[in-house]
Coordinates of C-alpha atoms and ligand atoms in Angstrom, one line a residue:
M29 CA -97.1 -123.6 5.8
R30 CA -93.3 -123.8 5.9
R31 CA -93.0 -120.8 3.6
D32 CA -95.2 -118.7 5.9
K33 CA -92.9 -119.7 8.8
D34 CA -89.8 -118.5 6.8
S35 CA -91.2 -115.1 5.9
K36 CA -92.4 -114.5 9.4
A37 CA -88.9 -115.3 10.8
K38 CA -87.4 -112.9 8.2
A39 CA -89.8 -110.1 9.2
D40 CA -89.0 -110.6 12.8
R41 CA -85.2 -110.4 12.1
H42 CA -85.7 -107.2 10.1
A43 CA -87.8 -105.7 12.9
L44 CA -85.2 -106.7 15.4
L45 CA -82.4 -105.1 13.3
A46 CA -84.5 -101.9 12.8
A47 CA -85.1 -101.7 16.6
A48 CA -81.4 -102.1 17.4
A49 CA -80.5 -99.5 14.7
L50 CA -83.0 -96.9 16.1
Q51 CA -81.8 -97.6 19.6
D52 CA -78.2 -97.0 18.6
H53 CA -79.1 -93.8 16.8
L54 CA -81.1 -92.4 19.8
A55 CA -78.3 -93.4 22.2
R56 CA -75.8 -91.5 20.1
R57 CA -78.2 -88.5 19.6
L58 CA -79.1 -88.3 23.3
R59 CA -75.5 -88.9 24.4
M60 CA -76.6 -91.7 26.8
P61 CA -74.1 -92.4 29.5
G62 CA -72.0 -95.5 28.5
G63 CA -73.3 -95.2 24.9
P64 CA -71.3 -94.8 21.7
A65 CA -69.2 -91.7 21.5
V66 CA -69.7 -90.7 17.8
Q67 CA -72.7 -88.4 17.3
P68 CA -75.0 -88.7 14.3
S69 CA -75.0 -85.5 12.2
L70 CA -76.8 -84.0 9.3
E71 CA -73.6 -82.2 8.2
P72 CA -72.9 -82.9 4.5
G73 CA -70.5 -85.8 4.2
A74 CA -70.7 -86.7 7.9
P75 CA -70.4 -90.5 8.9
M76 CA -73.9 -92.2 9.0
T77 CA -75.4 -94.4 11.7
L78 CA -76.9 -97.8 11.0
A79 CA -80.4 -96.3 11.1
Q80 CA -79.4 -93.8 8.4
H81 CA -77.8 -96.6 6.3
L82 CA -81.2 -98.5 6.6
N83 CA -83.0 -95.3 5.5
L84 CA -84.9 -95.3 8.8
I85 CA -83.6 -91.7 9.5
P86 CA -82.9 -88.9 6.9
R87 CA -79.4 -89.1 5.6
P88 CA -77.0 -86.2 5.5
P89 CA -76.6 -84.7 2.0
P90 CA -73.5 -86.0 0.1
L91 CA -70.5 -83.6 -0.5
L92 CA -70.7 -81.7 -3.8
S93 CA -68.3 -82.9 -6.5
E94 CA -66.0 -80.4 -8.3
D95 CA -68.3 -80.4 -11.3
Q96 CA -71.3 -79.5 -9.1
W97 CA -69.2 -76.7 -7.5
S98 CA -68.3 -75.3 -10.9
E99 CA -72.0 -75.3 -11.9
V100 CA -72.9 -73.5 -8.6
H101 CA -70.1 -71.0 -9.2
L102 CA -71.3 -70.4 -12.7
R103 CA -74.8 -69.6 -11.5
S104 CA -73.5 -67.1 -9.0
R105 CA -71.4 -65.4 -11.8
L106 CA -74.3 -65.2 -14.2
R107 CA -76.3 -63.4 -11.6
Q108 CA -73.2 -61.1 -11.0
D109 CA -73.6 -61.5 -7.2
S110 CA -69.9 -60.6 -6.6
A111 CA -70.3 -57.3 -8.4
N112 CA -73.2 -56.3 -6.1
E113 CA -73.1 -55.8 -2.4
C114 CA -73.1 -58.5 0.4
V115 CA -76.8 -58.8 1.4
I116 CA -76.0 -59.1 5.1
C117 CA -73.9 -55.9 5.6
K118 CA -75.0 -54.1 2.4
E119 CA -71.4 -53.2 1.5
E120 CA -69.3 -54.1 -1.5
F121 CA -67.1 -57.2 -1.3
Q122 CA -63.9 -55.2 -2.1
T123 CA -60.9 -57.0 -0.5
G124 CA -62.9 -58.8 2.3
A125 CA -62.9 -62.6 2.5
Q126 CA -65.8 -64.1 0.5
V127 CA -67.6 -67.5 0.6
L128 CA -69.9 -69.2 -1.9
L129 CA -72.7 -71.5 -0.5
S130 CA -73.9 -74.6 -2.2
C131 CA -77.2 -72.8 -2.9
S132 CA -75.0 -70.5 -5.1
H133 CA -75.5 -67.4 -2.9
T134 CA -72.4 -65.5 -1.8
F135 CA -71.5 -63.4 1.4
H136 CA -68.6 -62.0 3.3
R137 CA -67.1 -64.8 5.4
H138 CA -67.4 -62.8 8.6
C139 CA -70.9 -61.7 7.9
L140 CA -72.1 -65.3 7.4
A141 CA -70.3 -66.4 10.6
S142 CA -72.1 -63.6 12.5
F143 CA -75.4 -64.6 11.0
E144 CA -74.9 -68.3 11.9
R145 CA -74.0 -67.3 15.4
Y146 CA -77.0 -65.0 15.7
S147 CA -79.7 -67.3 14.2
R148 CA -78.2 -70.5 15.8
A149 CA -79.2 -72.4 12.6
K150 CA -77.4 -73.2 9.4
T151 CA -79.7 -71.8 6.8
C152 CA -78.9 -69.5 3.8
P153 CA -79.9 -65.9 4.7
L154 CA -81.4 -65.5 1.3
C155 CA -83.1 -68.8 0.2
R156 CA -83.3 -70.6 3.6
A157 CA -81.6 -73.7 2.2
A158 CA -80.5 -75.8 5.2
Q159 CA -77.2 -77.7 5.7
Y160 CA -75.4 -75.8 2.9
Q161 CA -71.8 -76.4 2.1
K162 CA -69.4 -73.4 1.6
R163 CA -66.1 -72.7 0.0
P164 CA -64.0 -69.5 -0.3
I165 CA -63.9 -67.6 -3.6
T166 CA -62.1 -64.4 -4.7
D167 CA -64.6 -63.1 -7.3
G168 CA -65.2 -59.9 -5.3
Q169 CA -61.5 -59.2 -4.9
D170 CA -60.8 -59.7 -8.6
L171 CA -63.6 -57.4 -9.7
F172 CA -62.5 -54.7 -7.1
R173 CA -58.8 -54.9 -8.4
V174 CA -60.0 -54.4 -12.0
K175 CA -62.2 -51.5 -10.9
C176 CA -59.3 -49.8 -9.1
A177 CA -56.9 -50.2 -12.0
T178 CA -59.5 -48.8 -14.3
R179 CA -60.0 -45.7 -12.1
I180 CA -56.3 -45.1 -11.8
Q181 CA -55.7 -45.4 -15.5
A182 CA -58.6 -43.0 -16.2
A183 CA -57.3 -40.5 -13.7
W184 CA -53.8 -40.7 -15.3
R185 CA -55.1 -40.4 -18.8
G186 CA -57.1 -37.3 -17.8
H187 CA -54.0 -35.7 -16.1
A188 CA -51.9 -36.4 -19.2
A189 CA -54.5 -35.0 -21.5
R190 CA -54.9 -31.8 -19.4
R191 CA -51.1 -31.3 -19.3
A192 CA -50.8 -31.8 -23.1
Y193 CA -53.6 -29.3 -23.6
R194 CA -51.9 -26.7 -21.3
E195 CA -48.7 -27.1 -23.2
L196 CA -50.5 -26.6 -26.4
R197 CA -52.1 -23.4 -25.1
R198 CA -48.7 -22.2 -23.9
H199 CA -47.1 -22.5 -27.3
N200 CA -50.0 -21.5 -29.5
P201 CA -51.3 -18.0 -28.9
P202 CA -55.1 -17.7 -29.2
K203 CA -56.7 -16.0 -32.2
D204 CA -59.0 -13.7 -30.3
E205 CA -57.4 -10.3 -29.7
R206 CA -58.3 -10.0 -26.0
L207 CA -57.3 -13.5 -25.2
R208 CA -54.1 -13.0 -27.1
K209 CA -53.2 -10.0 -25.0
K210 CA -53.8 -12.0 -21.8
W211 CA -51.7 -14.8 -23.1
A212 CA -48.8 -12.5 -23.8
A213 CA -49.0 -10.9 -20.4
E214 CA -49.0 -14.3 -18.8
R215 CA -45.9 -15.4 -20.7
L216 CA -44.1 -12.1 -19.8
Q217 CA -45.0 -12.6 -16.1
E218 CA -43.7 -16.2 -16.2
E219 CA -40.3 -15.1 -17.6
N220 CA -40.1 -12.2 -15.1
D221 CA -40.8 -14.6 -12.2
R222 CA -38.2 -17.0 -13.4
L223 CA -35.6 -14.3 -13.7
L224 CA -36.4 -12.9 -10.3
S225 CA -36.1 -16.3 -8.6
K226 CA -32.8 -16.9 -10.3
M227 CA -31.4 -13.6 -9.2
E228 CA -32.6 -14.2 -5.6
D229 CA -30.8 -17.5 -5.7
E230 CA -27.6 -15.9 -6.8
V231 CA -27.8 -13.1 -4.2
G232 CA -28.3 -15.7 -1.5
D233 CA -25.2 -17.6 -2.8
L234 CA -23.1 -14.4 -2.7
D235 CA -24.2 -13.5 0.8
S236 CA -23.2 -16.9 2.1
L237 CA -19.9 -16.7 0.3
F238 CA -19.1 -13.3 1.9
A239 CA -20.1 -14.6 5.3
E240 CA -17.8 -17.6 4.8
L241 CA -14.9 -15.3 3.7
D242 CA -15.4 -13.0 6.7
A243 CA -15.3 -15.9 9.2
S244 CA -12.2 -17.3 7.6
V245 CA -10.3 -13.9 7.7
A246 CA -11.3 -13.4 11.4
K247 CA -10.0 -16.8 12.3
S248 CA -6.7 -16.3 10.5
R249 CA -6.2 -12.9 12.2
E250 CA -6.8 -14.5 15.6
V251 CA -4.2 -17.2 15.0
C252 CA -1.7 -14.6 13.7
D253 CA -2.2 -12.3 16.7
A254 CA -1.7 -15.2 19.1
A255 CA 1.5 -16.3 17.4
L256 CA 3.0 -12.8 17.2
R257 CA 2.2 -11.5 20.7
P258 CA 5.0 -13.3 22.6
L259 CA 7.5 -12.6 19.9
A260 CA 6.7 -8.9 19.9
A261 CA 7.0 -8.8 23.7
R262 CA 10.4 -10.4 23.7
L263 CA 11.6 -8.1 20.9
Q264 CA 10.3 -5.1 22.8
Q265 CA 12.3 -6.0 25.9
G266 CA 15.5 -6.6 23.9
L267 CA 15.2 -3.3 22.1
L268 CA 14.5 -1.5 25.3
R269 CA 17.7 -2.8 26.9
E270 CA 19.7 -2.0 23.7
A271 CA 18.3 1.6 23.6
E272 CA 19.1 2.2 27.2
A273 CA 22.6 1.1 26.7
E274 CA 23.0 3.3 23.6
A275 CA 21.5 6.3 25.5
A276 CA 24.0 5.8 28.2
S277 CA 27.0 5.7 25.8
G278 CA 25.9 9.0 24.3
R279 CA 25.7 7.7 20.7
A280 CA 22.0 8.8 20.4
A281 CA 22.9 12.2 19.0
G282 CA 23.9 10.6 15.6
R283 CA 20.7 8.6 15.4
L284 CA 18.4 11.6 16.1
A285 CA 19.3 13.0 12.7
L286 CA 17.3 10.2 11.1
V287 CA 14.0 11.1 12.9
E288 CA 11.3 11.4 10.3
S289 CA 10.5 15.1 10.1
D290 CA 6.9 14.9 8.9
T291 CA 5.6 12.0 11.0
V292 CA 1.9 12.4 11.8
A293 CA 1.4 10.2 14.8
P294 CA 4.4 9.7 17.1
A295 CA 2.9 6.6 18.8
V296 CA 3.1 4.5 15.6
A297 CA 5.4 6.6 13.4
C298 CA 8.8 5.7 12.1
S299 CA 11.2 7.1 14.6
G300 CA 14.7 6.8 16.1
Q301 CA 15.4 4.2 18.7
Q302 CA 16.0 6.6 21.5
H303 CA 12.7 8.3 20.9
L304 CA 11.0 4.9 21.0
A305 CA 12.8 3.9 24.2
L306 CA 11.8 7.1 25.9
Q307 CA 8.1 6.6 24.9
L308 CA 7.9 3.0 26.0
G309 CA 9.7 3.8 29.2
R310 CA 7.3 6.6 30.1
A311 CA 3.9 5.3 29.0
G312 CA 4.1 1.5 29.2
L313 CA 2.1 1.0 26.1
G314 CA -0.2 -1.9 25.3
V315 CA 0.7 -4.8 23.0
S316 CA -0.7 -3.3 19.8
A317 CA 1.1 0.0 20.3
G318 CA 4.2 -1.9 21.2
L319 CA 3.9 -3.8 17.9
G320 CA 3.7 -0.6 15.9
A321 CA 6.6 1.0 17.7
V322 CA 8.8 -2.0 17.4
A323 CA 8.1 -2.3 13.7
G324 CA 8.7 1.4 13.2
A325 CA 12.1 1.1 14.8
G326 CA 13.0 -1.9 12.7
A327 CA 12.1 -0.1 9.5
A328 CA 14.0 3.0 10.5
G329 CA 17.0 0.9 11.3
A330 CA 16.9 -0.8 7.9
A331 CA 16.5 2.4 6.0
G332 CA 19.2 4.1 8.1
S333 CA 21.8 1.5 7.5
G334 CA 21.1 1.3 3.8
G335 CA 23.4 4.1 2.7
G336 CA 23.1 5.4 -0.9
E337 CA 20.6 5.0 -3.7
G338 CA 20.5 1.2 -4.5
P339 CA 19.2 -0.5 -7.6
A340 CA 16.0 -1.3 -5.8
G341 CA 15.3 2.3 -5.3
R342 CA 16.3 2.6 -1.6
P343 CA 16.3 6.3 -0.6
A344 CA 19.5 7.7 0.9
S345 CA 17.8 9.3 3.9
A346 CA 14.4 10.4 5.2
A347 CA 14.7 13.9 3.8
A348 CA 15.0 12.4 0.2
V349 CA 11.4 11.0 0.2
D350 CA 9.0 13.3 -1.6
W351 CA 5.7 12.1 0.0
D352 CA 3.5 14.1 -2.3
A353 CA 5.1 12.5 -5.3
V354 CA 4.7 9.0 -3.7
V355 CA 1.0 9.6 -3.0
A356 CA 0.4 11.0 -6.5
R357 CA 2.0 7.9 -8.1
A358 CA 0.0 5.6 -5.9
R359 CA -3.2 7.4 -6.8
A360 CA -2.3 7.3 -10.4
R361 CA -1.9 3.5 -10.2
G362 CA -5.4 3.4 -8.7
T363 CA -4.6 1.1 -5.7
Q364 CA -7.8 0.0 -4.0
D365 CA -6.9 -3.0 -1.9
C366 CA -4.3 -3.7 0.8
P367 CA -2.0 -6.4 -0.7
I368 CA -1.6 -8.2 2.6
C369 CA -5.3 -8.7 3.7
L370 CA -6.9 -8.0 0.3
G371 CA -9.4 -5.7 2.2
H372 CA -10.4 -2.3 0.8
I373 CA -7.7 0.1 1.6
S374 CA -9.7 3.3 2.5
R375 CA -12.2 1.6 4.8
R376 CA -12.1 4.7 7.1
G377 CA -11.1 7.5 4.6
N378 CA -7.4 8.2 4.8
E379 CA -7.2 6.8 8.4
G380 CA -5.3 3.7 9.2
I381 CA -3.2 3.7 6.0
A382 CA 0.5 3.4 5.8
W383 CA 2.4 4.8 2.8
L384 CA 5.7 3.3 1.9
S385 CA 8.4 5.3 0.0
C386 CA 8.2 2.6 -2.7
T387 CA 4.7 4.0 -3.4
H388 CA 2.9 0.9 -2.1
C389 CA 0.3 1.4 0.6
F390 CA -1.2 -0.9 3.3
H391 CA -3.3 -1.0 6.4
I392 CA -1.2 0.2 9.3
D393 CA -2.0 -2.9 11.4
C394 CA -1.2 -5.2 8.4
I395 CA 2.2 -3.7 7.6
M396 CA 3.0 -3.5 11.4
A397 CA 2.2 -7.2 11.8
F398 CA 4.3 -8.0 8.7
E399 CA 7.3 -6.0 10.0
A400 CA 7.1 -7.6 13.4
F401 CA 7.1 -11.0 11.8
E402 CA 10.0 -10.2 9.6
L403 CA 12.1 -8.9 12.5
A404 CA 11.2 -11.8 14.7
S405 CA 12.3 -14.3 12.0
G406 CA 15.6 -12.5 11.7
G407 CA 15.0 -10.8 8.3
T408 CA 15.1 -7.1 7.3
P409 CA 11.7 -5.7 6.5
C410 CA 11.2 -4.9 2.8
C411 CA 8.0 -4.0 0.9
P412 CA 5.8 -7.1 0.6
V413 CA 5.0 -6.2 -3.0
C414 CA 8.2 -4.9 -4.6
R415 CA 10.8 -6.3 -2.1
S416 CA 12.7 -3.0 -1.8
G417 CA 13.7 -1.2 1.4
Y418 CA 11.4 1.7 2.4
R419 CA 10.5 4.6 4.7
R420 CA 7.0 4.5 6.1
R421 CA 4.5 7.3 6.7
C422 CA 1.3 6.5 8.7
F423 CA -2.0 8.2 9.0
T424 CA -3.9 7.3 12.2
Ligands
ZN510 ZN1 -71.1 -58.6 4.3
ZN511 ZN1 -79.2 -69.4 -0.7
ZN512 ZN1 -4.6 -4.8 5.1
ZN513 ZN1 6.7 -1.6 -2.6

């Protein structure tokens, strides 16, 4: 009787506990106002309610251990899931993020997330296993890397083999007569092309070199002209005054004997100072003509004041110069370039050339500029090549 009473009380207590546990579970599940805050969940490893502890409600599955995960991973590898495509998007895994489910199926991480959002349930898209666990893996990436490396190596090996074969063909003429002819023609064409391209390169270099030289000469000439112009003007004025004074004192008659008899162009020819003064006074020549006239006067003065045949071969007077002999000797020497500007001497036939009695010849403008410079710096003009005094004959 007493034992019955005990067992009845025990059953009542148990029923009471179960009722309280179920009430707590429902209160959590239905989020009753004023009820407990923590929600019951079937997520693997989630905290359990009292009802779940008492086995009144299904428990959430326990978290997989490392050994279990290794076993799941091995199953996926044996099926070679990562080498195939993701079953959701039907594309290869390549370098995309990849997840492995506890049911051993594998998908792109983004594809699975989209699927979960779309189906509003947590079931494997392949086997419908509910409440799966997932973890990231890199099997797809590793396989893709190996695949890419293999392709690159294969392409490189193919390229190297083709190159080696072409080299072999280049150096070993084929046996067949027709192919052999073709081979020889190709080699000849190759050499020809190489030679032509090399020649073109060199011609291009020469052209640029000449252009550079021309530019540099033009620049030097500009600088020289600018420096000489004021000097020449000053000199011209001084000589004009001197010549006028001489003309007035009547000493011009003696000088006139020195006038070059076979001068071709009076404007730039060697001449007496009176002749020059008259010309300049009448015509008012430009700077370049002035330069020529001044230089001519200087040269004439130097030659005139020399007096006697010196050791440097200075002629006694204008009449003593045999111009035919001078030209013949210069021709025999084969002079091609003006020693001052290094330009070709006969750029306009015989025009613009000044012959000196020392048998050296120059461009007229070159020797004029030289004489003007010598006079301006206080020296006596002498041949830039042989340093002897001279008479000058100009062709304009
Ligand atoms: Zn996918
Ligand atoms: Zn599955
Ligand atoms: Zn010159
Ligand atoms: Zn000379």
